[in-house]
Tab-separated table of C-alpha atoms and ligand atoms in Angstrom:
chain	number	residue	atom	x	y	z
A	1224	MET	CA	9.404	-17.005	-58.058
A	1225	SER	CA	8.021	-15.293	-54.973
A	1226	GLY	CA	4.413	-15.863	-53.970
A	1227	SER	CA	3.280	-12.423	-55.166
A	1228	GLU	CA	4.595	-12.830	-58.714
A	1229	ILE	CA	2.857	-14.432	-61.624
A	1230	GLY	CA	5.084	-14.791	-64.659
A	1231	VAL	CA	3.055	-14.640	-67.871
A	1232	GLY	CA	3.551	-13.460	-71.429
A	1233	ASN	CA	3.271	-9.833	-72.469
A	1234	VAL	CA	0.206	-8.452	-70.764
A	1235	LEU	CA	0.307	-4.819	-71.823
A	1236	VAL	CA	-3.207	-3.459	-71.683
A	1237	PHE	CA	-3.208	0.160	-72.777
A	1238	GLY	CA	-6.105	2.545	-73.114
A	1239	SER	CA	-8.018	0.797	-70.358
A	1240	PHE	CA	-8.909	1.996	-66.889
A	1241	PHE	CA	-8.137	-1.396	-65.436
A	1242	TYR	CA	-4.705	-2.947	-65.524
A	1243	PRO	CA	-4.473	-6.503	-64.215
A	1244	TYR	CA	-1.295	-6.554	-62.160
A	1245	LEU	CA	0.454	-9.442	-63.834
A	1246	LEU	CA	4.130	-9.295	-64.527
A	1247	SER	CA	5.289	-9.005	-68.116
A	1248	SER	CA	7.771	-11.574	-69.388
A	1249	TYR	CA	10.441	-8.846	-69.376
A	1250	ALA	CA	9.829	-7.907	-65.740
A	1251	PHE	CA	12.661	-8.746	-63.391
A	1252	LEU	CA	11.541	-11.606	-61.174
A	1253	THR	CA	12.550	-11.423	-57.536
A	1254	SER	CA	13.501	-15.089	-57.718
A	1255	SER	CA	16.181	-14.157	-60.314
A	1256	SER	CA	17.956	-11.848	-57.870
A	1257	VAL	CA	21.695	-12.384	-57.453
A	1258	GLY	CA	21.035	-11.875	-53.742
A	1259	ARG	CA	22.880	-9.934	-51.058
A	1260	PHE	CA	26.590	-9.546	-50.302
A	1261	TYR	CA	26.093	-11.089	-46.852
A	1262	PHE	CA	23.912	-14.187	-47.114
A	1263	GLU	CA	20.530	-14.013	-45.408
A	1264	PRO	CA	17.743	-16.591	-45.638
A	1265	ASP	CA	14.517	-15.494	-47.362
A	1266	HIS	CA	11.976	-13.728	-45.176
A	1267	VAL	CA	8.832	-15.661	-44.324
A	1268	TYR	CA	6.316	-13.220	-45.781
A	1269	ARG	CA	8.197	-10.353	-47.460
A	1270	SER	CA	9.903	-10.577	-50.856
A	1271	ALA	CA	13.567	-9.539	-51.069
A	1272	PHE	CA	12.687	-6.156	-52.604
A	1273	GLN	CA	9.923	-5.498	-50.063
A	1274	ARG	CA	12.532	-6.113	-47.406
A	1275	ASP	CA	14.946	-3.723	-49.166
A	1276	ARG	CA	12.198	-1.083	-49.273
A	1277	ASP	CA	11.643	-1.428	-45.520
A	1278	ARG	CA	15.365	-1.231	-44.750
A	1279	ILE	CA	15.682	1.992	-46.749
A	1280	ILE	CA	12.648	3.598	-45.095
A	1281	HIS	CA	13.846	2.641	-41.621
A	1282	CYS	CA	17.377	4.029	-41.997
A	1283	ALA	CA	18.481	7.400	-40.582
A	1284	SER	CA	19.675	8.759	-43.936
A	1285	PHE	CA	16.151	8.337	-45.311
A	1286	ARG	CA	14.617	10.292	-42.421
A	1287	ARG	CA	17.149	13.100	-42.845
A	1288	MET	CA	15.847	13.773	-46.359
A	1289	SER	CA	12.878	15.494	-44.661
A	1290	GLU	CA	15.208	18.388	-43.805
A	1291	LYS	CA	17.295	18.429	-46.960
A	1292	MET	CA	16.345	20.782	-49.734
A	1293	GLN	CA	15.265	19.832	-53.241
A	1294	VAL	CA	15.688	23.319	-54.769
A	1295	PHE	CA	14.591	25.630	-51.951
A	1296	THR	CA	15.463	25.645	-48.245
A	1297	ALA	CA	13.017	26.105	-45.368
A	1298	ASP	CA	13.800	29.866	-45.502
A	1299	PHE	CA	11.649	30.047	-48.622
A	1300	GLY	CA	8.501	28.850	-46.780
A	1301	SER	CA	6.753	25.516	-46.339
A	1302	TYR	CA	4.916	24.873	-49.618
A	1303	HIS	CA	7.813	23.566	-51.716
A	1304	ARG	CA	9.268	20.067	-51.942
A	1305	THR	CA	11.968	18.692	-49.672
A	1306	ARG	CA	14.233	15.876	-50.807
A	1307	LEU	CA	11.911	13.457	-48.990
A	1308	THR	CA	8.637	14.652	-50.511
A	1309	HIS	CA	10.283	14.696	-53.958
A	1310	THR	CA	11.321	11.081	-53.341
A	1311	LEU	CA	7.756	10.103	-52.421
A	1312	GLU	CA	6.446	11.784	-55.574
A	1313	VAL	CA	8.974	9.811	-57.630
A	1314	VAL	CA	7.715	6.618	-55.942
A	1315	CYS	CA	4.114	7.426	-56.966
A	1316	ILE	CA	4.953	8.185	-60.600
A	1317	ALA	CA	7.382	5.271	-60.950
A	1318	ARG	CA	4.934	2.728	-59.487
A	1319	THR	CA	2.218	3.906	-61.859
A	1320	VAL	CA	4.501	3.526	-64.887
A	1321	GLY	CA	5.859	0.210	-63.631
A	1322	ARG	CA	2.443	-1.275	-62.941
A	1323	VAL	CA	1.097	-0.356	-66.375
A	1324	LEU	CA	4.184	-1.889	-68.011
A	1325	GLY	CA	3.817	-5.044	-65.899
A	1326	LEU	CA	7.211	-4.612	-64.226
A	1327	ASN	CA	8.358	-5.564	-60.727
A	1328	GLU	CA	6.735	-2.871	-58.576
A	1329	ASP	CA	8.548	-3.902	-55.392
A	1330	LEU	CA	11.927	-3.353	-57.067
A	1331	ILE	CA	10.725	-0.029	-58.527
A	1332	GLU	CA	9.487	1.175	-55.150
A	1333	ALA	CA	12.739	0.302	-53.377
A	1334	ALA	CA	14.914	1.866	-56.109
A	1335	SER	CA	12.798	5.050	-56.065
A	1336	LEU	CA	13.108	5.384	-52.299
A	1337	LEU	CA	16.858	4.910	-52.593
A	1338	HIS	CA	17.603	7.194	-55.539
A	1339	ASP	CA	18.292	10.498	-53.701
A	1340	ILE	CA	19.371	9.206	-50.290
A	1341	GLY	CA	22.991	10.287	-50.883
A	1342	HIS	CA	22.281	13.998	-51.174
A	1343	PRO	CA	24.238	16.162	-48.724
A	1344	PRO	CA	22.653	19.236	-47.089
A	1345	PHE	CA	21.643	21.942	-49.587
A	1346	GLY	CA	21.233	19.500	-52.469
A	1347	HIS	CA	23.276	20.134	-55.590
A	1348	CYS	CA	24.816	23.295	-54.047
A	1349	GLY	CA	26.234	21.212	-51.182
A	1350	GLU	CA	27.291	18.478	-53.573
A	1351	SER	CA	29.226	20.875	-55.766
A	1352	VAL	CA	31.114	22.352	-52.775
A	1353	LEU	CA	31.983	18.904	-51.393
A	1354	ASN	CA	33.090	17.747	-54.829
A	1355	SER	CA	35.554	20.669	-55.092
A	1356	LEU	CA	36.905	19.907	-51.628
A	1357	LEU	CA	37.345	16.209	-52.414
A	1358	LEU	CA	38.783	16.380	-55.931
A	1359	VAL	CA	42.175	15.161	-54.683
A	1360	VAL	CA	40.580	11.978	-53.287
A	1361	GLY	CA	38.126	11.179	-56.106
A	1362	GLY	CA	35.461	13.862	-55.687
A	1363	PHE	CA	31.953	13.699	-54.230
A	1364	ASP	CA	28.833	12.553	-56.054
A	1365	HIS	CA	25.412	12.068	-54.404
A	1366	ASN	CA	24.757	8.843	-56.320
A	1367	MET	CA	28.092	7.440	-55.172
A	1368	GLN	CA	27.339	8.624	-51.638
A	1369	ALA	CA	24.071	6.663	-51.692
A	1370	LEU	CA	26.130	3.513	-52.284
A	1371	ARG	CA	28.510	4.394	-49.425
A	1372	ILE	CA	25.505	4.875	-47.132
A	1373	VAL	CA	23.816	1.559	-47.903
A	1374	GLU	CA	27.027	-0.502	-48.168
A	1375	LYS	CA	29.066	0.951	-45.332
A	1376	LEU	CA	27.914	3.984	-43.352
A	1377	GLU	CA	24.471	2.981	-42.025
A	1378	ARG	CA	24.840	0.841	-38.902
A	1379	ARG	CA	21.548	-0.816	-38.044
A	1380	TYR	CA	22.224	-4.540	-38.131
A	1381	VAL	CA	24.331	-6.815	-35.983
A	1382	ASP	CA	25.612	-9.058	-38.761
A	1383	PHE	CA	26.743	-6.575	-41.410
A	1384	PRO	CA	27.548	-2.929	-42.113
A	1385	GLY	CA	25.136	-0.934	-44.281
A	1386	LEU	CA	21.747	-2.297	-45.278
A	1387	ASN	CA	22.895	-5.396	-47.226
A	1388	LEU	CA	20.501	-4.576	-50.070
A	1389	SER	CA	19.881	-6.839	-53.056
A	1390	ARG	CA	22.495	-6.608	-55.814
A	1391	GLU	CA	19.960	-5.250	-58.345
A	1392	LEU	CA	19.388	-2.129	-56.231
A	1393	LEU	CA	23.117	-1.500	-55.895
A	1394	ASP	CA	23.579	-2.016	-59.641
A	1395	GLY	CA	20.717	0.402	-60.310
A	1396	GLN	CA	22.375	3.060	-58.175
A	1397	SER	CA	25.761	2.353	-59.863
A	1398	TYR	CA	24.092	3.007	-63.212
A	1399	LYS	CA	23.279	6.532	-62.044
A	1400	VAL	CA	27.005	7.071	-61.400
A	1401	LEU	CA	28.494	5.327	-64.435
A	1402	LYS	CA	25.809	5.403	-67.173
A	1403	SER	CA	27.996	2.780	-68.891
A	1404	PHE	CA	25.452	-0.042	-69.185
A	1405	THR	CA	21.724	-0.457	-69.734
A	1406	PRO	CA	19.970	-1.136	-66.428
A	1407	LEU	CA	16.893	-3.272	-65.809
A	1408	LEU	CA	13.621	-1.785	-67.070
A	1409	GLU	CA	12.582	-1.221	-63.445
A	1410	ILE	CA	15.598	1.050	-62.908
A	1411	GLN	CA	14.885	2.857	-66.182
A	1412	VAL	CA	11.381	3.589	-64.846
A	1413	VAL	CA	12.806	5.258	-61.730
A	1414	ASP	CA	15.027	7.479	-63.877
A	1415	VAL	CA	12.153	8.780	-66.028
A	1416	ALA	CA	9.859	9.208	-63.017
A	1417	ASP	CA	12.540	11.336	-61.329
A	1418	SER	CA	12.686	13.545	-64.406
A	1419	VAL	CA	8.880	13.903	-64.608
A	1420	ALA	CA	8.754	14.827	-60.918
A	1421	TYR	CA	11.436	17.514	-60.914
A	1422	ASP	CA	10.583	19.048	-64.286
A	1423	THR	CA	7.017	19.557	-63.060
A	1424	HIS	CA	7.332	20.254	-59.366
A	1425	ASP	CA	10.262	22.658	-59.641
A	1426	VAL	CA	7.959	24.753	-61.854
A	1427	ASP	CA	5.128	24.505	-59.313
A	1428	ASP	CA	7.396	25.458	-56.392
A	1429	ALA	CA	9.024	28.364	-58.253
A	1430	MET	CA	5.611	29.753	-59.220
A	1431	GLU	CA	4.295	29.473	-55.657
A	1432	LEU	CA	7.368	31.400	-54.474
A	1433	GLY	CA	6.845	34.092	-57.095
A	1434	LEU	CA	10.134	33.348	-58.879
A	1435	LEU	CA	8.341	32.392	-62.096
A	1436	GLY	CA	5.175	33.667	-63.773
A	1437	ALA	CA	2.793	31.883	-66.148
A	1438	ASP	CA	3.647	34.461	-68.827
A	1439	GLN	CA	7.358	33.529	-68.658
A	1440	LEU	CA	6.509	29.831	-68.848
A	1441	MET	CA	4.607	30.425	-72.080
A	1442	GLN	CA	8.099	30.538	-73.678
A	1443	THR	CA	8.263	26.755	-73.188
A	1444	ALA	CA	6.341	24.382	-75.456
A	1445	LEU	CA	5.582	21.913	-72.641
A	1446	TRP	CA	3.818	24.543	-70.502
A	1447	LYS	CA	2.172	26.137	-73.535
A	1448	CYS	CA	0.579	22.830	-74.659
A	1449	SER	CA	-0.671	21.947	-71.170
A	1450	SER	CA	-2.060	25.437	-70.513
A	1451	LYS	CA	-3.931	25.306	-73.836
A	1452	ARG	CA	-5.559	22.000	-72.838
A	1453	VAL	CA	-6.497	23.407	-69.410
A	1454	ARG	CA	-8.051	26.559	-70.938
A	1455	GLU	CA	-10.084	24.430	-73.348
A	1456	ARG	CA	-11.442	22.420	-70.428
A	1457	TRP	CA	-12.009	25.232	-67.900
A	1458	SER	CA	-12.565	28.863	-68.840
A	1459	ASN	CA	-12.878	30.599	-65.472
A	1460	LEU	CA	-9.989	29.461	-63.269
A	1461	ASN	CA	-8.119	31.907	-61.048
A	1462	SER	CA	-4.316	31.952	-61.335
A	1463	VAL	CA	-3.695	29.416	-58.551
A	1464	GLU	CA	-6.358	26.987	-59.828
A	1465	PHE	CA	-4.957	27.380	-63.324
A	1466	ARG	CA	-1.412	26.635	-62.196
A	1467	ARG	CA	-2.474	23.518	-60.303
A	1468	ALA	CA	-4.481	22.245	-63.270
A	1469	VAL	CA	-1.532	22.804	-65.615
A	1470	VAL	CA	0.841	21.010	-63.230
A	1471	HIS	CA	-1.511	18.001	-63.140
A	1472	ASP	CA	-1.687	18.028	-66.926
A	1473	LEU	CA	2.104	18.267	-67.214
A	1474	ILE	CA	2.463	15.040	-65.233
A	1475	ASP	CA	-0.313	13.258	-67.113
A	1476	VAL	CA	1.022	14.199	-70.520
A	1477	GLN	CA	4.586	13.113	-69.691
A	1478	VAL	CA	3.546	9.816	-68.086
A	1479	SER	CA	1.141	8.966	-70.929
A	1480	ASP	CA	3.828	9.750	-73.492
A	1481	ILE	CA	6.420	7.619	-71.657
A	1482	LEU	CA	3.983	4.694	-71.609
A	1483	GLU	CA	3.054	4.976	-75.269
A	1484	ALA	CA	6.645	5.493	-76.473
A	1485	THR	CA	7.930	2.641	-74.308
A	1486	LYS	CA	5.165	0.317	-75.489
A	1487	ARG	CA	6.147	1.073	-79.084
A	1488	ARG	CA	9.808	0.312	-78.411
A	1489	ILE	CA	8.967	-2.904	-76.587
A	1490	ILE	CA	6.881	-4.097	-79.518
A	1491	GLU	CA	9.472	-2.974	-82.103
A	1492	THR	CA	12.386	-4.660	-80.338
A	1493	GLY	CA	10.350	-7.760	-79.518
A	1494	ILE	CA	12.046	-8.243	-76.151
A	1495	LYS	CA	10.798	-11.214	-74.172
A	1496	THR	CA	12.993	-11.195	-71.057
A	1497	ALA	CA	14.467	-8.777	-68.529
A	1498	GLU	CA	17.952	-9.772	-69.681
A	1499	GLU	CA	17.206	-8.928	-73.336
A	1500	ALA	CA	16.166	-5.417	-72.308
A	1501	THR	CA	19.596	-4.824	-70.741
A	1502	SER	CA	21.349	-5.656	-74.035
A	1503	LEU	CA	19.561	-2.787	-75.846
A	1504	PRO	CA	19.626	1.002	-75.442
A	1505	VAL	CA	17.274	2.422	-72.803
A	1506	LEU	CA	13.635	1.635	-73.697
A	1507	VAL	CA	11.713	3.459	-70.973
A	1508	ALA	CA	11.784	7.085	-72.094
A	1509	PRO	CA	9.511	9.732	-73.564
A	1510	GLY	CA	8.972	10.033	-77.311
A	1511	GLU	CA	11.186	12.446	-79.245
A	1512	GLU	CA	8.684	15.327	-79.287
A	1513	ILE	CA	8.131	15.378	-75.513
A	1514	ALA	CA	11.838	14.664	-74.910
A	1515	GLU	CA	12.685	17.830	-76.869
A	1516	MET	CA	10.086	19.819	-74.900
A	1517	LYS	CA	11.607	18.533	-71.655
A	1518	ARG	CA	15.099	19.584	-72.750
A	1519	GLU	CA	13.727	23.055	-73.465
A	1520	MET	CA	11.966	23.166	-70.065
A	1521	GLU	CA	15.141	22.059	-68.251
A	1522	ALA	CA	17.231	24.743	-69.994
A	1523	PHE	CA	14.543	27.282	-69.031
A	1524	LEU	CA	14.521	26.128	-65.386
A	1525	LEU	CA	18.313	26.318	-65.250
A	1526	GLU	CA	18.304	29.964	-66.288
A	1527	GLN	CA	15.141	31.161	-64.573
A	1528	VAL	CA	15.040	29.122	-61.349
A	1529	TYR	CA	18.291	27.330	-60.513
A	1530	ARG	CA	20.253	30.504	-61.372
A	1531	HIS	CA	17.682	32.914	-59.929
A	1532	PRO	CA	19.402	35.639	-57.835
A	1533	LYS	CA	17.729	34.336	-54.640
A	1534	VAL	CA	18.948	30.787	-55.315
A	1535	MET	CA	22.435	32.044	-56.246
A	1536	LEU	CA	22.586	34.023	-52.996
A	1537	LEU	CA	21.813	30.821	-51.103
A	1538	ARG	CA	24.466	28.977	-53.138
A	1539	ASN	CA	27.094	31.549	-52.121
A	1540	ARG	CA	26.151	31.265	-48.456
A	1541	VAL	CA	26.154	27.456	-48.595
A	1542	THR	CA	29.613	27.456	-50.181
A	1543	GLY	CA	30.914	29.508	-47.256
A	1544	TRP	CA	29.193	27.362	-44.590
A	1545	ILE	CA	30.375	24.032	-45.949
A	1546	ASN	CA	33.924	25.245	-46.570
A	1547	GLU	CA	34.131	26.476	-42.987
A	1548	ILE	CA	32.758	23.257	-41.489
A	1549	PHE	CA	35.087	21.180	-43.682
A	1550	GLU	CA	38.192	23.175	-42.786
A	1551	TYR	CA	37.369	23.062	-39.082
A	1552	TYR	CA	36.907	19.265	-38.905
A	1553	VAL	CA	39.774	18.377	-41.260
A	1554	ASN	CA	42.015	20.118	-38.728
A	1555	LYS	CA	40.212	18.662	-35.683
A	1556	THR	CA	39.358	15.104	-36.687
A	1557	GLU	CA	39.392	14.125	-33.003
A	1558	GLU	CA	36.058	15.968	-32.730
A	1559	LEU	CA	34.363	13.802	-35.380
A	1560	PRO	CA	31.739	11.411	-33.992
A	1561	GLU	CA	33.143	7.956	-33.257
A	1562	ARG	CA	31.180	6.333	-36.080
A	1563	TYR	CA	33.543	7.954	-38.617
A	1564	THR	CA	36.694	6.405	-37.081
A	1565	ASN	CA	36.826	3.525	-39.566
A	1566	VAL	CA	36.547	5.841	-42.569
A	1567	LEU	CA	39.119	8.170	-41.021
A	1568	ASN	CA	41.612	5.324	-40.586
A	1569	GLN	CA	40.940	3.637	-43.921
A	1570	GLU	CA	40.226	6.535	-46.297
A	1571	GLY	CA	41.650	9.626	-44.638
A	1572	GLU	CA	40.340	12.808	-43.076
A	1573	ARG	CA	38.885	14.425	-46.212
A	1574	ARG	CA	36.532	11.502	-46.938
A	1575	ALA	CA	35.608	11.101	-43.255
A	1576	VAL	CA	34.722	14.788	-42.909
A	1577	ALA	CA	32.751	14.680	-46.185
A	1578	ASP	CA	30.753	11.686	-44.906
A	1579	PHE	CA	30.089	13.593	-41.673
A	1580	ILE	CA	28.926	16.713	-43.534
A	1581	ALA	CA	26.873	14.750	-46.096
A	1582	ASP	CA	24.957	13.204	-43.218
A	1583	MET	CA	23.814	16.612	-41.913
A	1584	THR	CA	20.446	18.173	-42.651
A	1585	ASP	CA	20.264	21.764	-43.922
A	1586	ARG	CA	19.387	22.891	-40.404
A	1587	SER	CA	22.104	20.939	-38.603
A	1588	ALA	CA	24.765	22.152	-41.082
A	1589	ARG	CA	23.811	25.750	-40.358
A	1590	SER	CA	23.760	25.233	-36.644
A	1591	ILE	CA	27.145	23.456	-36.682
A	1592	ASN	CA	28.534	26.290	-38.802
A	1593	CYS	CA	27.306	28.811	-36.219
A	1594	GLY	CA	28.753	26.641	-33.437
A	1595	ILE	CA	32.288	26.503	-34.838
A	1596	LYS	CA	32.353	30.284	-35.246
A	1597	ASN	CA	31.486	30.873	-31.580
B	2958	MG	MG1	15.467	12.820	-57.579
């Protein structure tokens, strides 16, 4: 057990403003970690997962998320989320949920920081284009790419390729690819926090950009319930103040519901250890009513925001840019940076070019696209 962990029985304290930060018996203890692929002695004053967190934050792929889009590119303005700010919002929500549940906050923080690091430029648009181009060699998936980055592509350390992260972080990222096993509760927390963040902030960003109006959102039960609570509390808000208050409420209501529903499941199943939780279906999730409202909100966002004409126009442009860059470098692999030589030799030109493109920011992809046309 590391110095910062105190293993005790179930210490769930709900409905209180003060949560003693003691680990629950079903928290994953850092001392139980399988360890790293390449052996390294323990650090003197940082736990293994604190060290993982630092390695992720200090790597180049993490920094590049600042210029990778979440839903909207820099052309849309400067208010909306980037992949990096979305990641930081997931960290905040996940740590709150994890601390209240008495889980391992260091593991949650590291897994949250890692979860979107494999996104190529232009988010899911870029991912979909790369996947089409790589179907013959196994396709492209941003969760899989995150594993390639931290196991192979990042080169920061003398003794090993990648970041040599703890096995539990790699398993957590594998879960996002495979969904074939139940992950640790800490990883489950990251998954729900991601969903809370994008379901709420994509609404906020789309409203700020004028792509969505409050009247349209009244078609969704989640927005309708939160706006009713806000109107009951404040009667004279202008439209911007109202939107911000509803967005805050949307997060609060989802997080509170996740905590209450998860607490119920933990009590009902009677789990006592981290291992027992992985033998059951996922426990950290909203209750059925909010889950249904979230499904409705996600279907609404798909139609009204992700398929908005302005977003579809961007998608068409991105498809052209990435196809052109891919075709150019597949035919001129000698122009790839030297760091892709190993991948080129071991996995072929399509994977090497995809790794090269996935590494680009939105801005660098556009500038490289312009460059190869001139
Ligand atoms: Mg995410």
